Short mmCIF file of C-alpha atoms in Angstrom, two decimals:
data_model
loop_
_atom_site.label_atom_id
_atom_site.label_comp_id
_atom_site.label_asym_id
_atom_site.label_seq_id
_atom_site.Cartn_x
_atom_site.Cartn_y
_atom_site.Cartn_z
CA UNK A 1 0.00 0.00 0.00
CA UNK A 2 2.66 2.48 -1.18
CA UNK A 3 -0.06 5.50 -1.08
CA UNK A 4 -1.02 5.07 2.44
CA UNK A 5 1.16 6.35 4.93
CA UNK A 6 -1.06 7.28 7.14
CA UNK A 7 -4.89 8.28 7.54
CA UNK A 8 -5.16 11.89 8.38
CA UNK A 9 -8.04 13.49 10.33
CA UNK A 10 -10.42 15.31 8.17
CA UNK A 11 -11.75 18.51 8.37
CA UNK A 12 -14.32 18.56 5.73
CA UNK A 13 -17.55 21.32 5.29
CA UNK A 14 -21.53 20.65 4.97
CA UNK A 15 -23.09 22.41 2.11
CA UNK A 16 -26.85 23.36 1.75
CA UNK A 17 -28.13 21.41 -1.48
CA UNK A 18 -31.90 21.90 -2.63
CA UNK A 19 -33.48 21.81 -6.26
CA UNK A 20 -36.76 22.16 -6.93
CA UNK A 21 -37.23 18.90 -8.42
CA UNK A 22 -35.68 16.76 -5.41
CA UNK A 23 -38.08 15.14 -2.97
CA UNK A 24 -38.23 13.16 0.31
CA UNK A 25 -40.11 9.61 -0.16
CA UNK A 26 -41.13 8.03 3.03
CA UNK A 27 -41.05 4.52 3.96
CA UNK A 28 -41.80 2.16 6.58
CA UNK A 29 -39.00 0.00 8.04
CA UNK A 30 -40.27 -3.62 8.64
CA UNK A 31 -39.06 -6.34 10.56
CA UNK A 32 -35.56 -7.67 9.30
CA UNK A 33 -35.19 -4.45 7.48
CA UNK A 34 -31.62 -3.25 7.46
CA UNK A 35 -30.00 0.00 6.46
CA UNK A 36 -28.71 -0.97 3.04
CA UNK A 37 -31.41 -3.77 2.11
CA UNK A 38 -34.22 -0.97 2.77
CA UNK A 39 -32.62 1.40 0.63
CA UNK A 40 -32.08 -1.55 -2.18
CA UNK A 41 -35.84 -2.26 -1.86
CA UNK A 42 -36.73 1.41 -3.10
CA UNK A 43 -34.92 1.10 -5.67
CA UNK A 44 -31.82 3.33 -4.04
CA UNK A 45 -27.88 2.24 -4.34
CA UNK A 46 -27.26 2.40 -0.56
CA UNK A 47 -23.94 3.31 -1.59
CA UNK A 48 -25.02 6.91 -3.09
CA UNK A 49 -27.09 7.81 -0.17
CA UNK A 50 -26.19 6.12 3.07
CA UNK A 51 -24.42 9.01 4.64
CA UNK A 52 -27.09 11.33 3.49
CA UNK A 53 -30.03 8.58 5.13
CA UNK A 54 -27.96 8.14 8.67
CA UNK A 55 -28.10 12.30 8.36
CA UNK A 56 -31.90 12.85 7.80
CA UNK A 57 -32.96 9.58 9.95
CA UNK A 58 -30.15 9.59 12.51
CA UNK A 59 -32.95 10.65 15.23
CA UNK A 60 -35.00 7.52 14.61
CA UNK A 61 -31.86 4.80 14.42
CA UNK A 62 -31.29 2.81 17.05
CA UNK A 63 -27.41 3.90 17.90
CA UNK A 64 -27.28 5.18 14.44
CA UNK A 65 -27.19 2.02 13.26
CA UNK A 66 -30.18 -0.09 13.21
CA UNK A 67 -33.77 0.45 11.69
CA UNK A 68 -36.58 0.45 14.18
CA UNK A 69 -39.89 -1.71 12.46
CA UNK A 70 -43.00 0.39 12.10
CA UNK A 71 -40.82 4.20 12.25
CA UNK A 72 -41.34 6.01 9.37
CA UNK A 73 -37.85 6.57 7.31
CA UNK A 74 -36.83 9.01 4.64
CA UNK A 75 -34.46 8.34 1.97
CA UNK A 76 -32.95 11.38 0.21
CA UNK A 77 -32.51 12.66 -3.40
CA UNK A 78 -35.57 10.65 -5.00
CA UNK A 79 -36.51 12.24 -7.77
CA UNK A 80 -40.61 12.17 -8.00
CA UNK A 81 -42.94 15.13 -9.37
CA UNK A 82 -45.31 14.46 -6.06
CA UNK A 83 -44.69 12.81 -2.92
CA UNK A 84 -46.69 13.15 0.10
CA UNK A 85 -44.74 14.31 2.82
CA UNK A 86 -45.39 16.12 6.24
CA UNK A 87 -44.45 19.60 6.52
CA UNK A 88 -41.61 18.67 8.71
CA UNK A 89 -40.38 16.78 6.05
CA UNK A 90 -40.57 19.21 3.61
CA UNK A 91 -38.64 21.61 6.09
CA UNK A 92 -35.96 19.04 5.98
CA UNK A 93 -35.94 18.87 2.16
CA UNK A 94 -35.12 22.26 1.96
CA UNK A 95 -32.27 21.72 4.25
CA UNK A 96 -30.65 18.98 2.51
CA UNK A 97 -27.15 18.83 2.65
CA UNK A 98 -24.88 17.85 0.38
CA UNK A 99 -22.36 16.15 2.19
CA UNK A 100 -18.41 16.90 1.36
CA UNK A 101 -15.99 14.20 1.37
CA UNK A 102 -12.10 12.75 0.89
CA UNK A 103 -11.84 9.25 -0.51
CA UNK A 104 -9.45 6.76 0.31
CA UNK A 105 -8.93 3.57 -1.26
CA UNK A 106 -8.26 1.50 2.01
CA UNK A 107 -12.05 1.65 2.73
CA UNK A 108 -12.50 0.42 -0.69
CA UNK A 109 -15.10 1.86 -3.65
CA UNK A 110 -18.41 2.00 -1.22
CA UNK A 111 -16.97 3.15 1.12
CA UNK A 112 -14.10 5.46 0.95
CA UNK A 113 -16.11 8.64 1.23
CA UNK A 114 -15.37 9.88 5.04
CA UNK A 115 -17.65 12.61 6.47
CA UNK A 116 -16.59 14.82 8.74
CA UNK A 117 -18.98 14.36 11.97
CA UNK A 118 -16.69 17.13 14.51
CA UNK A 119 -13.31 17.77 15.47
CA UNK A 120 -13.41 16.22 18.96
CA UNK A 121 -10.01 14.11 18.32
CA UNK A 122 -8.57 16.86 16.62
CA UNK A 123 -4.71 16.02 16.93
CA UNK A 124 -5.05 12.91 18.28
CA UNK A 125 -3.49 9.77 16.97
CA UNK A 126 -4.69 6.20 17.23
CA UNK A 127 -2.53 3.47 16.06
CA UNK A 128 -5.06 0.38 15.44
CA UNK A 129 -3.82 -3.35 14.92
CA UNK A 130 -6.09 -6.02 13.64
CA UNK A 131 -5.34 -9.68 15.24
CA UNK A 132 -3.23 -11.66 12.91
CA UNK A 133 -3.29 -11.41 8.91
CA UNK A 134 -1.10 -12.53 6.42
CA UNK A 135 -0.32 -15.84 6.39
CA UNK A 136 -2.26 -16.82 9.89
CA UNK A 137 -6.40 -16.56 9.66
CA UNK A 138 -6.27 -16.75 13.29
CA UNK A 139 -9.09 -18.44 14.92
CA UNK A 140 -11.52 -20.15 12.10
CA UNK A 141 -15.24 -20.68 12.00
CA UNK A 142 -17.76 -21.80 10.45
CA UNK A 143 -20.89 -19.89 9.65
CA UNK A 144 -23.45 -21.08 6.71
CA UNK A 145 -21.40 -24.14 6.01
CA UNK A 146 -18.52 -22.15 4.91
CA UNK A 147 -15.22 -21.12 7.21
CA UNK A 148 -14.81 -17.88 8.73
CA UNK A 149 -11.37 -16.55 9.85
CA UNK A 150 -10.60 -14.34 12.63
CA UNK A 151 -8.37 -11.64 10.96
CA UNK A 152 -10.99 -10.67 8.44
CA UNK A 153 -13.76 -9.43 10.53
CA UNK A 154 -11.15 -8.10 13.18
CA UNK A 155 -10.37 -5.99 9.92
CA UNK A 156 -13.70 -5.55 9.06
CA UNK A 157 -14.21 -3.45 12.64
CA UNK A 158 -10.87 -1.98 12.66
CA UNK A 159 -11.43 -0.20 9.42
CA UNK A 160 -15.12 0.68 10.29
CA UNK A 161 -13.31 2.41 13.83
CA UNK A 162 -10.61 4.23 11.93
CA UNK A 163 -13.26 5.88 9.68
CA UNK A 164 -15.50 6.88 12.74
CA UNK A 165 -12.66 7.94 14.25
CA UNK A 166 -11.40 10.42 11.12
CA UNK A 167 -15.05 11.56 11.37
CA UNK A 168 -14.25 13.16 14.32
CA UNK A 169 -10.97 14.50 13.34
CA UNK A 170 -8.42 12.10 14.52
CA UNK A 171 -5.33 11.15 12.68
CA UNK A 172 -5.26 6.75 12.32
CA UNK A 173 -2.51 4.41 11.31
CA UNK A 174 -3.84 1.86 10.21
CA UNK A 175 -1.47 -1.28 11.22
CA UNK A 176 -2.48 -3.94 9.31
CA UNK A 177 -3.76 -3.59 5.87
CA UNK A 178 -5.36 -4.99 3.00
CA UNK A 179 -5.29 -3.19 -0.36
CA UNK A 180 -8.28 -5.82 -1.61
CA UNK A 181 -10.29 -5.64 0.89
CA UNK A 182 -11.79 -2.42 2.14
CA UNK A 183 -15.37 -2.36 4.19
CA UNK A 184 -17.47 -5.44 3.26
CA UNK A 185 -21.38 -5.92 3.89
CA UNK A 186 -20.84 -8.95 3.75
CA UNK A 187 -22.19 -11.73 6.00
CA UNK A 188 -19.36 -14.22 5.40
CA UNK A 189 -15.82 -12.37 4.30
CA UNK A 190 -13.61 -14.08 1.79
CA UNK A 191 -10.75 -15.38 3.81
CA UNK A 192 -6.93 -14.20 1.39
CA UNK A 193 -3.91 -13.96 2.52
CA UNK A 194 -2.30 -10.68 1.35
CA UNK A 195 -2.48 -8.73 3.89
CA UNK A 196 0.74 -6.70 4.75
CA UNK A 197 1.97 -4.49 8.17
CA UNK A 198 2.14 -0.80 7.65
CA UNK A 199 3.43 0.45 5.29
CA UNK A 200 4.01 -2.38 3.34
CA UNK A 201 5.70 -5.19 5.03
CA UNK A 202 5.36 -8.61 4.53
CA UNK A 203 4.23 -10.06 7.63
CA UNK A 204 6.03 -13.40 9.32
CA UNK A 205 3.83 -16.40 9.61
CA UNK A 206 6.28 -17.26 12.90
CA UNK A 207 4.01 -15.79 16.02
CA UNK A 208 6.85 -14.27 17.78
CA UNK A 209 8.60 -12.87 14.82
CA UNK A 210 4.63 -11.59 13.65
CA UNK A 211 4.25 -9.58 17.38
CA UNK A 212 7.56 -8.03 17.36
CA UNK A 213 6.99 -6.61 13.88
CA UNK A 214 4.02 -4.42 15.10
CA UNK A 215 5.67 -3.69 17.79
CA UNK A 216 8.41 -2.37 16.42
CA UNK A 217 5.69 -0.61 13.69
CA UNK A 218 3.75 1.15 16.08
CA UNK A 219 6.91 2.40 18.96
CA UNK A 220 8.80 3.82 15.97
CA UNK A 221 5.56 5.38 15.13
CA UNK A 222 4.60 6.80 18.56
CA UNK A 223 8.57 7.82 18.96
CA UNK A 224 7.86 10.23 15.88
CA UNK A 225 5.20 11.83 17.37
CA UNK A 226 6.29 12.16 20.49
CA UNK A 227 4.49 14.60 22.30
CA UNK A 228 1.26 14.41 20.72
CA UNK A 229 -1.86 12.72 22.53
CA UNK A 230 -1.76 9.07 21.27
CA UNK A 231 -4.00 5.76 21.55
CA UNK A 232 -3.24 2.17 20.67
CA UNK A 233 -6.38 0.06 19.72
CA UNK A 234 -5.89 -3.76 19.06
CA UNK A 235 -8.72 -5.45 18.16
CA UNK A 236 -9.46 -9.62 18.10
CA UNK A 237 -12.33 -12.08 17.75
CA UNK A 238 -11.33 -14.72 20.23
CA UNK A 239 -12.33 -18.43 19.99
CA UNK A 240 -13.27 -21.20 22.60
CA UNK A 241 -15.36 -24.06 22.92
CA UNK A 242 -18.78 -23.81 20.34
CA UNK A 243 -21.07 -23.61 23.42
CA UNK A 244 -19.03 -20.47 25.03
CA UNK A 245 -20.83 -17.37 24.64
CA UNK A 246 -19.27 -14.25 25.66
CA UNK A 247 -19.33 -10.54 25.73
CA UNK A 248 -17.21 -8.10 24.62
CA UNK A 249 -14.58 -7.29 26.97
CA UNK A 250 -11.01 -5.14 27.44
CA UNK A 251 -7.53 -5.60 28.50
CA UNK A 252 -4.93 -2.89 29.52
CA UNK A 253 -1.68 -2.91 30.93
CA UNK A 254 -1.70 -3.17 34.71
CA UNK A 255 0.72 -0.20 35.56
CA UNK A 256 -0.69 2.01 32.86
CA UNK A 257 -3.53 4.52 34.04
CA UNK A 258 -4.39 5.64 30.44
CA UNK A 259 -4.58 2.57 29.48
CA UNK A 260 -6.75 1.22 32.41
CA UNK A 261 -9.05 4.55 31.74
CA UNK A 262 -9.15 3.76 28.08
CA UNK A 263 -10.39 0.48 28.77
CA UNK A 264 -12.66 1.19 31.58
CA UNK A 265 -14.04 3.97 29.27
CA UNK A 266 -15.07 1.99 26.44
CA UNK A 267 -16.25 -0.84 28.39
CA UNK A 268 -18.32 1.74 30.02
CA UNK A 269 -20.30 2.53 26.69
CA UNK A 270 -20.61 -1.05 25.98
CA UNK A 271 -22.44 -1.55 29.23
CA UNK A 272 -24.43 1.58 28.41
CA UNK A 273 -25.60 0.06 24.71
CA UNK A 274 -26.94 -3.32 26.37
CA UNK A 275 -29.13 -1.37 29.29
CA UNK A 276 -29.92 0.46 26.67
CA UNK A 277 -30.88 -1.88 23.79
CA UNK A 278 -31.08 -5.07 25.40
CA UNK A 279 -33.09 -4.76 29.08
CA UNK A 280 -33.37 -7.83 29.54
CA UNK A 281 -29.89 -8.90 29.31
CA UNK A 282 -27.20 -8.24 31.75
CA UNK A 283 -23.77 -7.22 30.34
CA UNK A 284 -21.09 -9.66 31.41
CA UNK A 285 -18.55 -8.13 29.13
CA UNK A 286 -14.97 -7.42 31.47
CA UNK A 287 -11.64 -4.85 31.54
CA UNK A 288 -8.75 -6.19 33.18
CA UNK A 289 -5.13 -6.04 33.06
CA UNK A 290 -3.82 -8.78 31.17
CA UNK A 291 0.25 -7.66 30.69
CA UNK A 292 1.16 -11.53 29.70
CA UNK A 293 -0.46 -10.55 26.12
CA UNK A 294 2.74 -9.68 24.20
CA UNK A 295 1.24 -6.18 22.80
CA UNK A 296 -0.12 -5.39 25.45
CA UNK A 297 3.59 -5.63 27.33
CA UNK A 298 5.68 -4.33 24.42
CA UNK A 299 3.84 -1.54 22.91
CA UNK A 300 4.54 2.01 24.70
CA UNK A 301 1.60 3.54 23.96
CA UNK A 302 -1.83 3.67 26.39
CA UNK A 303 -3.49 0.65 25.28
CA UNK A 304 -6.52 -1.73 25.03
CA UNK A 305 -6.73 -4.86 23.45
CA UNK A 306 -10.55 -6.28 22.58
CA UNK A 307 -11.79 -9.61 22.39
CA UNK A 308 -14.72 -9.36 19.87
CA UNK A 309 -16.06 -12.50 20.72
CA UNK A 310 -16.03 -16.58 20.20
CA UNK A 311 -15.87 -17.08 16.73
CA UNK A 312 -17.16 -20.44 16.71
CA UNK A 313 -20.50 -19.68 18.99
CA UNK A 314 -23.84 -19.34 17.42
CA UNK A 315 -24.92 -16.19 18.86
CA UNK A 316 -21.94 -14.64 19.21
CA UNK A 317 -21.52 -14.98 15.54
CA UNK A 318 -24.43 -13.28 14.82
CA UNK A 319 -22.69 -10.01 16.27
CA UNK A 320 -19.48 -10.64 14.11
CA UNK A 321 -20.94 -11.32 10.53
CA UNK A 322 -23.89 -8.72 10.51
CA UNK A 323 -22.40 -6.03 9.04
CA UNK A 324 -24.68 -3.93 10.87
CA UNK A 325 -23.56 -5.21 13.71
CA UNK A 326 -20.08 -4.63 12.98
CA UNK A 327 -20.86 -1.06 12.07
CA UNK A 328 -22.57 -1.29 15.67
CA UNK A 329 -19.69 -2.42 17.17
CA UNK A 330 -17.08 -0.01 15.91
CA UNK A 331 -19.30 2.62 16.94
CA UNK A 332 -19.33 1.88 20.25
CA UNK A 333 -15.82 1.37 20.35
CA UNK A 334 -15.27 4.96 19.16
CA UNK A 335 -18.07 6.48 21.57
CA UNK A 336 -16.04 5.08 24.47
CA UNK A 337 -12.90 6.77 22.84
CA UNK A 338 -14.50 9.98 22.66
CA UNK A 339 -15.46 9.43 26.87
CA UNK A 340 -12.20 8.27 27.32
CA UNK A 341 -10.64 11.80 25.90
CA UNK A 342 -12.95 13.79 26.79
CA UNK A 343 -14.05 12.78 30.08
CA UNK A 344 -11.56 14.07 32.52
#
């Protein structure tokens, strides 16, 4: 990936867009009804109007995210001579806003476009690391008869973080990368093998030899930009017996402070999200120090390391290969980044 050297923050611009020939349809989300399949439905490429649907809708999304059956939803930019709408809606379609953005290819051709959201992480840095890559899936599998690997929806979520992350100004390296695979909406990913360690290194298929590489990556890194606020982020899906189901949970390294905040901050959100969307169900989800984890003892920068979830459980496989739930997922991630900065 010779033109990525790094992901900068963006600091992009809204622009008021209205013709007089551009409408608001409505629509009613039904059960199963997902972002992108609702959109298809109308007859909409998702692809041309996400941001602009999460914009105009964001108030009735469930964390942004997820549709809510029976809410009425409006899906920009659909050209129709008459369309009953609301006034309210027609307020908002003279306020539509045509939403400025920098590509980058990492994110791949649906989703390259990043929006700028704030500048709350303006000059931060976050270094994030994907588990494995290269020549080791990691932990494999198997979802619709076909395998799964580890490393590719670890990716999946990493690159889904860095973008919310750039959203809101922040500067990401992106550790591990994969010039073929950028976001996918996919249920089950493609497993490859050609993934490389920034900027473009091959990476070992020997464990040790693997660890000390991104170690080395990301303390050169943070040594360059010493002095500036920085994060690491390391994300896995872990992988235990088929009947274990577990939550999400969050290790740090026991003598660092911001990296036991970190932690403790975006654990914090998670346990917010599943009061919040899932009463019924306590939150068993943990952050602890766990220094034996080679990154975790190497790396120099304030740190947390994530265990997705068991790979090879039923239910907890439903939250790895929705891609709404991935989008969930890295959402949360960077809402508990935002506390973790913010909150003093």
């Amino acid at each position: 990936m010779k033109d990525s050297i790094f992901i900068s923050g963006l600091f992009l611009f809204l622009s008021v867009f209205c013709t007089a020939q551009d409408s608001l349809k409505t629509v009613v989300a039904e059960p199963g009804d997902g972002i992108l399949s609702l959109l298809r439905k109308h007859g909409v490429n998702p692809y041309d109007v996400y941001d602009e649907f999460v914009t105009l809708n964001n108030h009735d999304l469930r964390d942004s995210v997820h549709l809510i059956a029976g809410k009425v939803y409006v899906i920009p930019h659909v050209k129709l001579d008459t369309v009953a709408i609301v006034d309210s809606l027609q307020q908002q379609a003279k306020e539509i806003k045509k939403l400025e953005s920098v590509a980058y290819d990492i994110f791949g051709d649906k989703h390259k476009n990043v929006i700028s959201k704030s500048e709350r992480l303006k000059g931060n840095i976050y270094y994030l690391v994907s588990g494995h890559g290269g020549p080791d899936p990691g932990a494999m599998g198997v979802y619709a008869g076909k395998a799964i690997a580890e490393d590719e929806y670890a990716y999946d979520i990493t690159l889904r973080l860095a973008k919310e992350l750039m959203a809101h100004g922040a500067k990401v390296y992106i550790i591990i990368q994969d010039e073929n695979d950028g976001i996918r909406d996919d249920f089950v990913l493609e497993i490859d093998h050609d993934e490389v360690a920034y900027p473009d290194k091959t990476i070992p298929l020997n464990q040790v030899a693997r660890l000390k590489q991104r170690v080395e990556i990301v303390n050169n890194l943070y040594k360059s930009n010493k002095g500036k606020y920085q994060r690491l982020i390391v994300t896995h899906v872990d992988s235990r017996s088929e009947g274990q189901n577990i939550d999400v949970f969050f290790y740090h390294h026991e003598h660092s402070k911001n990296g036991k905040k970190l932690a403790e901050s975006i654990h914090k959100t998670f346990e917010a999200k599943y009061k919040k969307y899932q009463p019924n169900r306590s939150y068993a989800g943990t952050f602890e120090d766990r220094t034996s984890l080679y990154l975790v003892k190497k790396t120099h920068p304030a740190m947390t390391f994530i265990e997705i979830g068991n790979i090879r459980n039923a239910k907890d496989q439903v939250r790895i290969v929705d891609p709404d739930n991935r989008q969930a997922l890295a959402k949360w991630i960077s809402e508990g980044v935002l506390l973790d900065f913010e909150e003093k």
